[in-house]
Amino acid sequence: MSAVLNFIRLQDLIDQNAVQGKRVFIRADLNVPQDDAGNITEDTRIRASVPAIKAAVAAGAKVMVTSHLGRPTEGEFKPEDSLAPVAKRLSELLGQPVELKQNWVDGAGLEQLQNGQVVLLENVRVNKGEKKNSDELAQKMAKLCDIYVNDAFGTAHRAEASTHGIAKFAPVAAAGPLLAAELDALGKALGAPARPLLAIVAGSKVSTKLSILESLADKVDNLIVGGGIANTFMLAAGLKIGKSLAEPDLIGAAKTIIDKMAKRGAQVPIPVDVVCAKEFSATAAATIKDVKDVADDDMILDIGPQTAAQLAEQIGAAGTIVWNGPVGVFEFDQFAEGTRTLALAIAKSPAFSIAGGGDTLAAIAKYHIGDQVGYISTGGGAFLEFLEGKTLPAVEILAQRAAK
């Protein structure tokens, strides 16, 4: 995927006064966690979707919003699949009533929508054909609107009727502010980045991040690996890692990445010191060791202070930073220092930084650096697939529509 994409933005349409009186269908990501009683426990995604809705309302549109919630069975609606708690929270955040509409695909109850009104269309994944990207369902949805707006980056890597199909058939297909901001940030980080471009990719397994590592190996000047991934790269460098988590069958892949980068003067820094323990537990005693002193019964659970200082220096010299994953078991304070050091170096760096992935967001929250990271991606799987160089179907269709 080209990192720089052209697409129509909702804001462009508003600036052209092309939204007044129009039926605007917004595909948001309102998939929020709930407790057993159905109460929303964390509403970040709802709050993130508000700017698109408010902009359409202020421009005088008739606004329909939908989202998936959980994993319902298509064609079998159950009360726990309902967006009712989301409608209530959205009403509070918008300061206006948001009515929840059931069985909306054929347009029932949507005929009388008024300018400035907002309705929430019940869980889109209950509709038969949603996940299979059915053209029949997509065409029915497209008939409901004059303008389709995708503001759900978190589902952009899936081709579904409400994220891809509808964009083929709607009269106009545009990106909402949340989706546009994600694509702008990713384009800035990977399309024409300020150099040096540094990526931090960490996690328990090379296998889950191998395609990302291979894709970034062609682009970045420094590739910092952490967690279990770093252990496999240490094996590739001929070091002993004791009983640490690693994937010996991927040593060849790690060597290929190191060699590929070395050929163009880029590097994968290998730790010089590590923090070890004899067991994986919150109460395990932490010992700092030179990498050549790791014992057979040691588990490596963090990078050492010398390594962290060297990597922080590289971060300080970077022009662009892409961060995905903590470099140690940061949930346990005695194995958190490496992640903390790198997080604070990213916060202090004048470079443009983009961070994504659940554990990364947890680390950003733990060290209170959210306002010092250039852009925090809420995309999860979509963020990772973009880093892999994969085409995101929901984004590609917006680019195709803009080119027509």
XYZ file of C-alpha atoms in Angstrom:
404
model
C 0.000 0.000 0.000
C 1.244 3.464 -0.824
C 1.550 5.279 2.471
C 0.254 8.533 0.973
C -3.377 8.188 -0.108
C -5.876 10.558 -1.585
C -9.441 10.370 -0.301
C -12.430 12.663 0.148
C -12.760 13.944 3.709
C -16.004 14.745 5.496
C -14.510 18.159 6.254
C -13.965 18.806 2.508
C -17.683 18.180 1.894
C -18.673 20.429 4.813
C -16.379 23.212 3.498
C -18.087 22.891 0.090
C -21.500 23.213 1.806
C -22.343 19.775 0.351
C -23.736 18.258 3.574
C -26.696 20.530 4.411
C -29.952 18.542 4.292
C -28.166 15.383 3.168
C -28.547 11.891 4.678
C -25.126 11.032 6.114
C -24.368 7.420 7.100
C -21.395 7.234 9.500
C -19.717 3.876 10.135
C -18.109 4.447 13.544
C -16.235 2.105 15.875
C -18.363 2.030 19.027
C -17.255 -1.457 20.083
C -16.765 -0.676 23.771
C -16.209 -3.030 26.728
C -19.174 -3.668 29.035
C -19.623 -5.396 32.383
C -22.032 -8.288 32.983
C -24.870 -5.846 33.647
C -24.323 -4.155 30.263
C -22.730 -0.991 31.674
C -19.996 0.566 29.526
C -16.696 0.284 31.422
C -14.520 2.368 29.055
C -15.900 4.840 26.510
C -12.797 6.069 24.616
C -14.102 4.817 21.272
C -17.464 6.549 21.714
C -15.761 9.823 22.629
C -13.418 9.460 19.640
C -16.408 9.136 17.299
C -18.126 12.316 18.520
C -16.240 14.889 16.350
C -17.479 13.333 13.069
C -21.068 13.201 14.316
C -20.961 16.758 15.712
C -19.469 18.085 12.453
C -22.238 16.479 10.375
C -24.939 17.756 12.776
C -23.511 21.301 12.739
C -23.499 21.182 8.920
C -27.244 20.426 8.945
C -27.126 16.775 7.928
C -29.593 14.013 8.768
C -27.189 11.686 10.603
C -27.281 7.896 10.858
C -24.530 6.188 12.847
C -23.813 2.477 13.098
C -21.156 0.164 14.500
C -20.504 -3.429 15.414
C -20.478 -4.484 19.081
C -19.026 -7.805 20.190
C -19.398 -10.913 18.029
C -23.119 -11.449 17.415
C -24.476 -14.263 15.256
C -25.714 -12.850 11.950
C -29.481 -12.930 11.662
C -29.978 -13.711 15.372
C -30.343 -10.581 17.485
C -29.880 -11.018 21.249
C -30.392 -8.297 23.884
C -26.691 -8.392 24.843
C -25.793 -7.467 21.239
C -27.701 -4.192 21.464
C -26.151 -0.759 21.039
C -28.709 0.627 23.551
C -26.046 1.512 26.191
C -24.032 3.217 23.423
C -27.089 5.261 22.329
C -27.502 6.468 25.917
C -23.826 7.479 26.238
C -23.825 9.111 22.802
C -26.908 11.180 23.785
C -25.013 12.445 26.866
C -21.870 13.307 24.884
C -23.759 15.033 22.048
C -26.211 16.798 24.327
C -29.151 15.683 22.204
C -31.373 12.591 22.036
C -30.052 9.671 19.965
C -32.800 7.194 19.118
C -31.830 3.551 18.525
C -33.378 2.062 15.373
C -33.940 -1.700 15.013
C -34.411 -3.546 11.679
C -33.235 -0.528 9.741
C -31.663 -2.051 6.623
C -34.750 -1.508 4.421
C -35.109 2.070 5.666
C -37.986 1.494 8.123
C -38.294 4.428 10.523
C -35.708 6.532 8.678
C -38.095 8.357 6.306
C -38.786 11.239 8.680
C -35.197 12.092 9.694
C -34.779 15.825 10.247
C -31.757 18.048 9.600
C -29.479 17.967 12.677
C -31.071 14.771 14.017
C -28.927 11.743 14.991
C -30.121 8.138 15.071
C -28.100 5.053 15.973
C -28.682 2.022 13.775
C -28.624 -1.250 15.729
C -25.511 -3.489 15.734
C -24.462 -3.773 12.091
C -23.011 -7.262 12.538
C -26.464 -8.723 13.238
C -27.309 -8.203 9.549
C -26.898 -11.259 7.311
C -24.045 -10.742 4.867
C -22.180 -8.071 6.867
C -19.019 -10.085 7.489
C -19.043 -11.616 4.002
C -19.254 -8.135 2.449
C -22.503 -8.999 0.654
C -23.211 -6.670 -2.281
C -26.941 -7.088 -1.708
C -26.683 -5.832 1.896
C -24.208 -3.098 0.918
C -26.549 -1.796 -1.807
C -29.457 -1.631 0.651
C -27.303 0.363 3.100
C -26.071 2.651 0.319
C -29.686 3.484 -0.622
C -30.220 4.927 2.860
C -27.746 7.742 2.369
C -26.463 10.549 0.154
C -23.014 10.472 1.780
C -21.210 7.509 3.360
C -18.530 8.344 5.958
C -16.106 5.755 7.292
C -14.701 6.867 10.642
C -13.749 3.395 11.927
C -10.023 2.870 11.393
C -10.085 -0.090 13.799
C -12.079 -2.118 11.244
C -10.350 -0.763 8.111
C -8.440 -4.012 7.588
C -11.690 -5.956 7.166
C -13.744 -5.967 3.969
C -17.302 -5.987 5.334
C -20.567 -4.615 3.964
C -20.536 -1.559 6.255
C -16.810 -0.775 5.820
C -16.156 -1.656 2.179
C -19.257 -2.716 0.229
C -21.352 0.362 1.014
C -18.459 2.611 -0.065
C -18.677 1.071 -3.564
C -22.358 1.955 -3.979
C -23.004 5.129 -1.949
C -23.350 8.322 -4.048
C -20.344 9.824 -2.181
C -17.818 7.986 0.040
C -15.610 9.939 2.455
C -13.292 9.513 5.441
C -14.305 10.884 8.825
C -11.862 12.920 10.959
C -10.675 9.946 13.040
C -9.910 7.776 10.002
C -8.324 10.727 8.172
C -6.086 11.536 11.165
C -4.882 7.911 11.337
C -4.069 7.849 7.625
C -2.346 11.252 7.766
C -0.191 10.111 10.706
C 0.701 6.781 9.087
C 1.434 8.514 5.799
C 3.709 10.980 7.589
C 5.532 8.177 9.436
C 5.976 5.780 6.508
C 5.252 7.738 3.318
C 7.830 10.521 3.465
C 9.362 10.262 6.952
C 11.920 12.622 8.430
C 15.111 10.569 8.784
C 16.479 8.679 10.612
C 13.334 6.517 10.724
C 13.371 4.314 13.817
C 10.903 1.526 14.594
C 10.424 -0.295 17.890
C 8.720 -3.660 17.398
C 8.325 -5.762 20.500
C 6.195 -8.667 21.592
C 6.421 -12.234 22.754
C 6.793 -13.880 19.335
C 8.655 -13.183 16.123
C 6.067 -15.278 14.245
C 3.213 -12.837 14.998
C 5.307 -9.824 13.900
C 7.516 -11.419 11.228
C 5.778 -9.790 8.261
C 5.951 -6.380 9.999
C 9.661 -6.849 10.719
C 10.296 -7.895 7.090
C 8.332 -4.933 5.728
C 10.040 -2.402 8.035
C 13.491 -3.891 7.310
C 13.256 -2.279 3.853
C 12.249 1.134 5.196
C 13.779 1.947 8.577
C 17.252 3.114 9.612
C 17.075 1.473 13.051
C 14.875 -1.469 14.027
C 14.724 -1.930 17.795
C 13.343 -5.339 18.757
C 12.148 -6.139 22.266
C 10.460 -8.777 24.404
C 10.547 -12.387 23.229
C 11.330 -11.109 19.716
C 14.672 -9.716 20.952
C 15.541 -13.116 22.442
C 15.234 -14.762 19.015
C 17.452 -12.033 17.516
C 19.978 -12.624 20.326
C 20.073 -16.320 19.373
C 20.627 -15.235 15.757
C 23.594 -13.153 16.968
C 25.067 -16.237 18.656
C 24.182 -15.303 22.252
C 22.815 -17.596 24.959
C 19.381 -16.741 26.376
C 18.905 -19.457 29.040
C 15.295 -20.566 29.315
C 13.900 -17.315 27.889
C 10.926 -17.252 25.540
C 12.173 -17.502 21.944
C 11.484 -19.182 18.587
C 14.636 -21.064 17.535
C 13.011 -22.103 14.225
C 12.940 -18.408 13.220
C 16.650 -17.720 13.795
C 17.134 -17.847 10.007
C 14.429 -15.227 9.467
C 16.016 -12.979 12.128
C 19.449 -13.343 10.461
C 17.938 -12.431 7.079
C 16.456 -9.237 8.536
C 19.765 -8.285 10.220
C 21.699 -8.924 6.956
C 19.143 -7.116 4.766
C 19.407 -3.995 6.928
C 23.190 -4.173 7.292
C 23.546 -4.127 3.474
C 22.028 -0.639 3.346
C 23.819 0.657 6.453
C 20.832 0.211 8.786
C 20.938 -1.765 12.013
C 19.108 -4.001 14.462
C 20.721 -3.190 17.831
C 21.307 -6.353 19.905
C 21.138 -5.893 23.724
C 24.458 -5.632 25.591
C 22.890 -6.218 29.008
C 19.590 -7.703 30.187
C 17.430 -8.078 33.305
C 16.976 -11.731 34.265
C 14.974 -13.763 36.763
C 14.752 -17.447 37.632
C 10.933 -17.422 37.264
C 8.188 -15.401 35.611
C 6.268 -13.797 38.460
C 5.400 -10.433 39.986
C 7.653 -11.219 42.970
C 10.635 -12.648 41.037
C 14.028 -11.187 41.968
C 15.540 -9.170 39.102
C 19.262 -9.388 38.269
C 21.075 -7.206 35.719
C 23.573 -9.205 33.650
C 25.931 -8.700 30.747
C 24.504 -10.679 27.799
C 27.471 -13.083 27.837
C 26.737 -13.992 31.490
C 23.147 -15.273 31.015
C 22.852 -18.654 32.806
C 21.004 -21.729 31.517
C 18.229 -21.270 34.099
C 17.803 -17.510 33.496
C 14.756 -15.893 31.911
C 15.354 -12.540 30.180
C 12.442 -10.259 31.094
C 13.764 -6.787 30.167
C 16.648 -4.971 28.513
C 19.400 -3.767 30.871
C 20.181 -0.137 31.753
C 23.195 0.095 29.420
C 21.136 -1.157 26.458
C 18.236 1.145 27.406
C 20.598 4.155 27.526
C 22.041 3.306 24.086
C 18.580 2.883 22.569
C 17.338 6.106 24.210
C 20.232 7.903 22.504
C 19.152 6.487 19.115
C 15.571 7.572 19.825
C 16.830 11.087 20.646
C 18.571 11.284 17.261
C 15.598 9.982 15.241
C 13.491 12.076 12.875
C 10.497 9.708 12.930
C 9.591 6.990 15.466
C 7.119 4.118 15.017
C 6.423 2.277 18.286
C 4.635 -1.046 18.651
C 5.170 -2.997 21.848
C 6.894 -2.665 25.254
C 10.466 -4.036 25.399
C 10.058 -5.906 28.689
C 7.465 -7.275 31.121
C 6.546 -3.703 32.101
C 3.517 -4.862 34.143
C 6.033 -5.988 36.819
C 7.927 -2.911 38.059
C 11.266 -4.713 38.416
C 11.137 -5.515 34.660
C 9.675 -2.172 33.546
C 12.729 0.056 33.490
C 13.624 -0.634 29.831
C 10.130 0.236 28.576
C 9.996 3.293 30.875
C 13.377 4.590 29.632
C 12.374 4.231 25.964
C 8.891 5.679 26.590
C 10.383 8.787 28.254
C 12.952 9.106 25.435
C 10.100 9.052 22.878
C 8.212 11.657 24.943
C 11.287 13.920 25.057
C 12.241 13.443 21.396
C 11.465 16.243 18.919
C 10.797 13.516 16.293
C 7.313 12.773 14.957
C 6.186 9.636 16.800
C 3.297 7.280 16.134
C 2.399 4.497 18.561
C -0.146 1.687 18.401
C -1.137 -1.674 19.844
C -2.884 -2.505 23.128
C 0.230 -3.060 25.267
C 1.854 0.067 23.843
C -1.203 2.132 24.791
C -1.071 0.614 28.300
C 2.609 1.634 28.612
C 1.829 5.166 27.382
C -0.905 5.410 30.042
C 1.372 3.994 32.782
C 4.086 6.584 32.112
C 1.657 9.480 31.441
C 3.202 10.463 28.100
C 0.014 10.469 25.964
C 0.253 14.201 25.216
C 3.936 13.857 24.224
C 3.476 11.187 21.539
C 2.838 12.646 18.077
C -0.061 10.321 17.286
C -1.572 7.399 19.174
C -3.292 4.937 16.864
C -6.488 3.355 18.143
C -6.448 0.884 15.263
C -4.947 -2.286 16.739
C -5.031 -4.834 13.910
C -5.416 -2.164 11.225
C -2.334 -0.313 12.534
C -0.280 -3.519 12.398
C -1.498 -4.431 8.916
C -0.597 -0.955 7.651
C 2.927 -1.424 9.082
C 3.087 -4.747 7.242
C 2.464 -2.899 4.003
C -0.885 -4.627 3.529
C -3.746 -2.988 1.692
C -6.564 -1.973 4.041
C -9.744 -2.709 2.049
C -11.859 0.034 3.657
C -9.162 2.605 2.893
C -8.443 1.385 -0.620
C -12.098 1.730 -1.660
C -12.170 5.355 -0.396
C -9.060 6.071 -2.469
C -10.668 4.427 -5.535
C -13.842 6.485 -5.110
C -11.830 9.694 -4.755
C -9.977 8.912 -8.007
C -13.208 8.690 -10.034
